[in-house]
Amino acid sequence: MDSASTRKSRPIRHGGRVLADALVAQGIDHVFEVPGESFLDTLDGLYDQSQKLRLVTCRFEAGAVNMAEAYGKLTGRPAAAMVTRGPGACHGSIGVHVAMQDSTPLLLFVGQIPHEDTGRDAFQEVDYRQMFAPLAKWVTQIDHAKRIPEVVAHAVDVATTGRPGPVVIALSEEMQRDRVDVRDIPRAPVSVAFPDPAALQQMRAMLAKARKPVAVLGGSCWQEQGRAAIRKFLTDNDIPVTVGFRRQAHYDGTLDNFAGDLGVGSDPGLIAKVKEADLILAIGSRLGDAVTQGYTLLDMVGSVPIIQVLPDGGEIGRVFRPALGIVSDLNSFAEAAAALDPVQPVWSRWTRELRSLREAQRAVPNYEGTLNLGTVMRELETMLAPDAIVTTDAGNFAGWATRFLNFGDGQRYIGPTNGAMGYSVPAGIGAKIVFPERMVVSLVGDGGFMMTGQELATAFHHGVAPIVLVFNNQMYGTIRMHQERAYPWRVSGTALTNPDFAKLIEAFGGHGEVVSETAAFTPAFRRAVESGKPAIIELRVNPDQITTRATIADLRAGKTPPKSAAKPKRAPAAKHPAPARASVSAKKRG
Ligand SMILES: Cc1ncc(C[n+]2csc(CCOP(=O)(O)OP(=O)(O)O)c2C)c(N)n1
Ligand SMILES: [Mg+2]
């Protein structure tokens, strides 16, 4: 019960201010938004809390929500994104899908129409509980300002506990204006799930019996101490370590038990080896679609024993039956596992065998064309700061980094495991806003860049300088690859015409470079870093080298060209010089 004196000293606040105060009370410190007239009172509340809540104004809702998602990936805590009703929510929804599939804590606030107009198909009206039901972990709406502190506190708990994920909160328009007398609710110290000691002993016993164990490391919300502990456990036991799709920097790639990534475009040699394993230790990995190569890597009845560690029991064994499931916060599990007596690793030769596969993959083939992207990635590796953050997008270009780049322990690599194009540039800007002192490099294709590249204006607005590497092959290369496999020579709907990317960033006031020869990359990257400005390095790549392992000619090999393909439709000529076209070879590479 409030005493009369505390009630007197407490100001009556409008709902927008109560919301801003509730965010501060729950430890939220960043809000990424595109404004709408549906949340003017909340913007007004944020004005009063500008010392504690950094307001990042973006140019597109997909950019704003992806920035907030990147914040969640990098810190393990949720940021808030704010968008307007209807169209704003639709644009922003992609970031909610990323956060859901990638298990990232996130809060999305959506300005809602006045509650009294509900059901009239009012201007921009949407029922968010229906719209986001399959996309978010929880969707709710606040219709009474007095409920704000309670709902925000619960939303943070839902977003951060169990399997982390996105929560969507619609804000009725009039309740943001209502003036109420309500107390802030403090953050609750909730202890996380610790692994059962008996299960840890069972895990150790299973490991002691194994001859060819493989760890699959994935999941979200790893903290420094958890990363250090899992590294100790996996190196003490000399277990070969693979990482899940787009979870590359979860493990130090320079260690001699790192075996590479399991995901899209992974090394077929590694995939074959994982099929030979006699124990799978899935730590944080949901063993999802991409990691398990479309659910083919393992069998579902569990002939090969699987130990699966996840913070949410409901996710354990969702597809593949484990021999042992351990419900635990990943960091707590790592610390408990590191404290176990190591098993005598009779499999060290197996571990070295898997490591040598990784090393063989990193040897750069002599690709045709003037720009060898394998060498570019190896050069980039030597120039990345020890604590650099690298972001990626969806697209075939991403395979160059996963194959040739090893990330060190202090570095981070974040990308959309749900395969959302348009993620990398906003994620890099969000990362640089949150960690301005760290080097941030965003990798993106020409297709993905043109989806959300305009967010670079946000980088200028907030005075941060990420470096963007645009892999320009003048096509939606991934789809072209699938197309050539299914319908060789019949290029349909996948060619692109691009601007001059270097000139584009110069128009913003940034630093532009065009690189079409291998030797030009290192000095161009150095100049970009030294410029201190947001920078784009356009990599004019050989469009025929469709993946790190195949050319378009390889995909067509052995198939007869259809008559209709005699004159392939081409995209209109670009105004700037097109990427150098190299002759293709039917020989498989790498
Ligand atoms: C938002 C979104 N739209 C469409 C797709 C389907 N898609 C996957 S990769 C890809 C092409 C990517 O092109 P680009 O960014 O140029 O990279 P590239 O594959 O050429 O290296 C497309 C269209 C997707 N994954 N996400
Ligand atoms: Mg492309």
mmCIF file with all atom_site columns, N, CA and C in Angstrom, residues 499-526:
data_model
loop_
_atom_site.group_PDB
_atom_site.id
_atom_site.type_symbol
_atom_site.label_atom_id
_atom_site.label_alt_id
_atom_site.label_comp_id
_atom_site.label_asym_id
_atom_site.label_entity_id
_atom_site.label_seq_id
_atom_site.pdbx_PDB_ins_code
_atom_site.Cartn_x
_atom_site.Cartn_y
_atom_site.Cartn_z
_atom_site.occupancy
_atom_site.B_iso_or_equiv
_atom_site.pdbx_formal_charge
_atom_site.auth_seq_id
_atom_site.auth_comp_id
_atom_site.auth_asym_id
_atom_site.auth_atom_id
_atom_site.pdbx_PDB_model_num
ATOM 1  N N  . PRO A 1 499 ? 23.621 0.851  -58.840 1.00 0.00 ? 499 PRO A N  1
ATOM 2  C CA . PRO A 1 499 ? 24.320 2.150  -58.915 1.00 0.00 ? 499 PRO A CA 1
ATOM 3  C C  . PRO A 1 499 ? 25.815 1.930  -58.716 1.00 0.00 ? 499 PRO A C  1
ATOM 4  N N  . ASP A 1 500 ? 26.585 2.989  -58.855 1.00 0.00 ? 500 ASP A N  1
ATOM 5  C CA . ASP A 1 500 ? 27.994 2.966  -58.483 1.00 0.00 ? 500 ASP A CA 1
ATOM 6  C C  . ASP A 1 500 ? 28.017 3.130  -56.952 1.00 0.00 ? 500 ASP A C  1
ATOM 7  N N  . PHE A 1 501 ? 28.329 2.053  -56.245 1.00 0.00 ? 501 PHE A N  1
ATOM 8  C CA . PHE A 1 501 ? 28.185 2.072  -54.786 1.00 0.00 ? 501 PHE A CA 1
ATOM 9  C C  . PHE A 1 501 ? 29.148 3.063  -54.119 1.00 0.00 ? 501 PHE A C  1
ATOM 10 N N  . ALA A 1 502 ? 30.336 3.202  -54.705 1.00 0.00 ? 502 ALA A N  1
ATOM 11 C CA . ALA A 1 502 ? 31.306 4.130  -54.106 1.00 0.00 ? 502 ALA A CA 1
ATOM 12 C C  . ALA A 1 502 ? 30.786 5.565  -54.211 1.00 0.00 ? 502 ALA A C  1
ATOM 13 N N  . LYS A 1 503 ? 30.202 5.891  -55.373 1.00 0.00 ? 503 LYS A N  1
ATOM 14 C CA . LYS A 1 503 ? 29.668 7.256  -55.545 1.00 0.00 ? 503 LYS A CA 1
ATOM 15 C C  . LYS A 1 503 ? 28.468 7.479  -54.626 1.00 0.00 ? 503 LYS A C  1
ATOM 16 N N  . LEU A 1 504 ? 27.721 6.399  -54.402 1.00 0.00 ? 504 LEU A N  1
ATOM 17 C CA . LEU A 1 504 ? 26.540 6.514  -53.549 1.00 0.00 ? 504 LEU A CA 1
ATOM 18 C C  . LEU A 1 504 ? 26.936 6.975  -52.146 1.00 0.00 ? 504 LEU A C  1
ATOM 19 N N  . ILE A 1 505 ? 27.964 6.363  -51.575 1.00 0.00 ? 505 ILE A N  1
ATOM 20 C CA . ILE A 1 505 ? 28.357 6.753  -50.212 1.00 0.00 ? 505 ILE A CA 1
ATOM 21 C C  . ILE A 1 505 ? 29.027 8.127  -50.236 1.00 0.00 ? 505 ILE A C  1
ATOM 22 N N  . GLU A 1 506 ? 29.665 8.453  -51.358 1.00 0.00 ? 506 GLU A N  1
ATOM 23 C CA . GLU A 1 506 ? 30.265 9.795  -51.443 1.00 0.00 ? 506 GLU A CA 1
ATOM 24 C C  . GLU A 1 506 ? 29.175 10.860 -51.434 1.00 0.00 ? 506 GLU A C  1
ATOM 25 N N  . ALA A 1 507 ? 28.039 10.549 -52.006 1.00 0.00 ? 507 ALA A N  1
ATOM 26 C CA . ALA A 1 507 ? 26.930 11.512 -52.002 1.00 0.00 ? 507 ALA A CA 1
ATOM 27 C C  . ALA A 1 507 ? 26.424 11.775 -50.581 1.00 0.00 ? 507 ALA A C  1
ATOM 28 N N  . PHE A 1 508 ? 26.587 10.780 -49.705 1.00 0.00 ? 508 PHE A N  1
ATOM 29 C CA . PHE A 1 508 ? 26.212 10.984 -48.301 1.00 0.00 ? 508 PHE A CA 1
ATOM 30 C C  . PHE A 1 508 ? 27.302 11.771 -47.552 1.00 0.00 ? 508 PHE A C  1
ATOM 31 N N  . GLY A 1 509 ? 28.505 11.844 -48.142 1.00 0.00 ? 509 GLY A N  1
ATOM 32 C CA . GLY A 1 509 ? 29.651 12.442 -47.429 1.00 0.00 ? 509 GLY A CA 1
ATOM 33 C C  . GLY A 1 509 ? 30.599 11.394 -46.885 1.00 0.00 ? 509 GLY A C  1
ATOM 34 N N  . GLY A 1 510 ? 30.458 10.163 -47.345 1.00 0.00 ? 510 GLY A N  1
ATOM 35 C CA . GLY A 1 510 ? 31.303 9.076  -46.828 1.00 0.00 ? 510 GLY A CA 1
ATOM 36 C C  . GLY A 1 510 ? 32.454 8.743  -47.746 1.00 0.00 ? 510 GLY A C  1
ATOM 37 N N  . HIS A 1 511 ? 33.095 7.609  -47.464 1.00 0.00 ? 511 HIS A N  1
ATOM 38 C CA . HIS A 1 511 ? 34.301 7.197  -48.197 1.00 0.00 ? 511 HIS A CA 1
ATOM 39 C C  . HIS A 1 511 ? 33.976 6.007  -49.096 1.00 0.00 ? 511 HIS A C  1
ATOM 40 N N  . GLY A 1 512 ? 34.236 6.139  -50.391 1.00 0.00 ? 512 GLY A N  1
ATOM 41 C CA . GLY A 1 512 ? 33.926 5.057  -51.334 1.00 0.00 ? 512 GLY A CA 1
ATOM 42 C C  . GLY A 1 512 ? 35.168 4.496  -51.992 1.00 0.00 ? 512 GLY A C  1
ATOM 43 N N  . GLU A 1 513 ? 35.168 3.194  -52.189 1.00 0.00 ? 513 GLU A N  1
ATOM 44 C CA . GLU A 1 513 ? 36.271 2.525  -52.888 1.00 0.00 ? 513 GLU A CA 1
ATOM 45 C C  . GLU A 1 513 ? 35.663 1.489  -53.825 1.00 0.00 ? 513 GLU A C  1
ATOM 46 N N  . VAL A 1 514 ? 36.293 1.310  -54.977 1.00 0.00 ? 514 VAL A N  1
ATOM 47 C CA . VAL A 1 514 ? 35.903 0.217  -55.868 1.00 0.00 ? 514 VAL A CA 1
ATOM 48 C C  . VAL A 1 514 ? 37.108 -0.695 -56.003 1.00 0.00 ? 514 VAL A C  1
ATOM 49 N N  . VAL A 1 515 ? 36.912 -1.973 -55.775 1.00 0.00 ? 515 VAL A N  1
ATOM 50 C CA . VAL A 1 515 ? 38.030 -2.914 -55.851 1.00 0.00 ? 515 VAL A CA 1
ATOM 51 C C  . VAL A 1 515 ? 37.691 -3.986 -56.874 1.00 0.00 ? 515 VAL A C  1
ATOM 52 N N  . SER A 1 516 ? 38.518 -4.083 -57.916 1.00 0.00 ? 516 SER A N  1
ATOM 53 C CA . SER A 1 516 ? 38.272 -5.149 -58.882 1.00 0.00 ? 516 SER A CA 1
ATOM 54 C C  . SER A 1 516 ? 39.510 -6.030 -59.071 1.00 0.00 ? 516 SER A C  1
ATOM 55 N N  . GLU A 1 517 ? 40.571 -5.756 -58.279 1.00 0.00 ? 517 GLU A N  1
ATOM 56 C CA . GLU A 1 517 ? 41.763 -6.611 -58.325 1.00 0.00 ? 517 GLU A CA 1
ATOM 57 C C  . GLU A 1 517 ? 42.173 -6.963 -56.910 1.00 0.00 ? 517 GLU A C  1
ATOM 58 N N  . THR A 1 518 ? 42.669 -8.175 -56.745 1.00 0.00 ? 518 THR A N  1
ATOM 59 C CA . THR A 1 518 ? 42.975 -8.683 -55.405 1.00 0.00 ? 518 THR A CA 1
ATOM 60 C C  . THR A 1 518 ? 43.906 -7.736 -54.641 1.00 0.00 ? 518 THR A C  1
ATOM 61 N N  . ALA A 1 519 ? 44.967 -7.299 -55.302 1.00 0.00 ? 519 ALA A N  1
ATOM 62 C CA . ALA A 1 519 ? 45.985 -6.502 -54.598 1.00 0.00 ? 519 ALA A CA 1
ATOM 63 C C  . ALA A 1 519 ? 45.444 -5.145 -54.156 1.00 0.00 ? 519 ALA A C  1
ATOM 64 N N  . ALA A 1 520 ? 44.338 -4.713 -54.737 1.00 0.00 ? 520 ALA A N  1
ATOM 65 C CA . ALA A 1 520 ? 43.808 -3.384 -54.397 1.00 0.00 ? 520 ALA A CA 1
ATOM 66 C C  . ALA A 1 520 ? 43.002 -3.409 -53.094 1.00 0.00 ? 520 ALA A C  1
ATOM 67 N N  . PHE A 1 521 ? 42.670 -4.604 -52.601 1.00 0.00 ? 521 PHE A N  1
ATOM 68 C CA . PHE A 1 521 ? 41.769 -4.647 -51.454 1.00 0.00 ? 521 PHE A CA 1
ATOM 69 C C  . PHE A 1 521 ? 42.408 -4.097 -50.179 1.00 0.00 ? 521 PHE A C  1
ATOM 70 N N  . THR A 1 522 ? 43.600 -4.595 -49.846 1.00 0.00 ? 522 THR A N  1
ATOM 71 C CA . THR A 1 522 ? 44.208 -4.211 -48.567 1.00 0.00 ? 522 THR A CA 1
ATOM 72 C C  . THR A 1 522 ? 44.378 -2.691 -48.454 1.00 0.00 ? 522 THR A C  1
ATOM 73 N N  . PRO A 1 523 ? 44.992 -2.022 -49.450 1.00 0.00 ? 523 PRO A N  1
ATOM 74 C CA . PRO A 1 523 ? 45.098 -0.560 -49.298 1.00 0.00 ? 523 PRO A CA 1
ATOM 75 C C  . PRO A 1 523 ? 43.736 0.132  -49.258 1.00 0.00 ? 523 PRO A C  1
ATOM 76 N N  . ALA A 1 524 ? 42.751 -0.401 -49.994 1.00 0.00 ? 524 ALA A N  1
ATOM 77 C CA . ALA A 1 524 ? 41.417 0.220  -49.976 1.00 0.00 ? 524 ALA A CA 1
ATOM 78 C C  . ALA A 1 524 ? 40.795 0.090  -48.587 1.00 0.00 ? 524 ALA A C  1
ATOM 79 N N  . PHE A 1 525 ? 40.951 -1.079 -47.969 1.00 0.00 ? 525 PHE A N  1
ATOM 80 C CA . PHE A 1 525 ? 40.376 -1.279 -46.626 1.00 0.00 ? 525 PHE A CA 1
ATOM 81 C C  . PHE A 1 525 ? 41.065 -0.344 -45.630 1.00 0.00 ? 525 PHE A C  1
ATOM 82 N N  . ARG A 1 526 ? 42.405 -0.256 -45.761 1.00 0.00 ? 526 ARG A N  1
ATOM 83 C CA . ARG A 1 526 ? 43.149 0.621  -44.831 1.00 0.00 ? 526 ARG A CA 1
ATOM 84 C C  . ARG A 1 526 ? 42.682 2.071  -44.986 1.00 0.00 ? 526 ARG A C  1
#
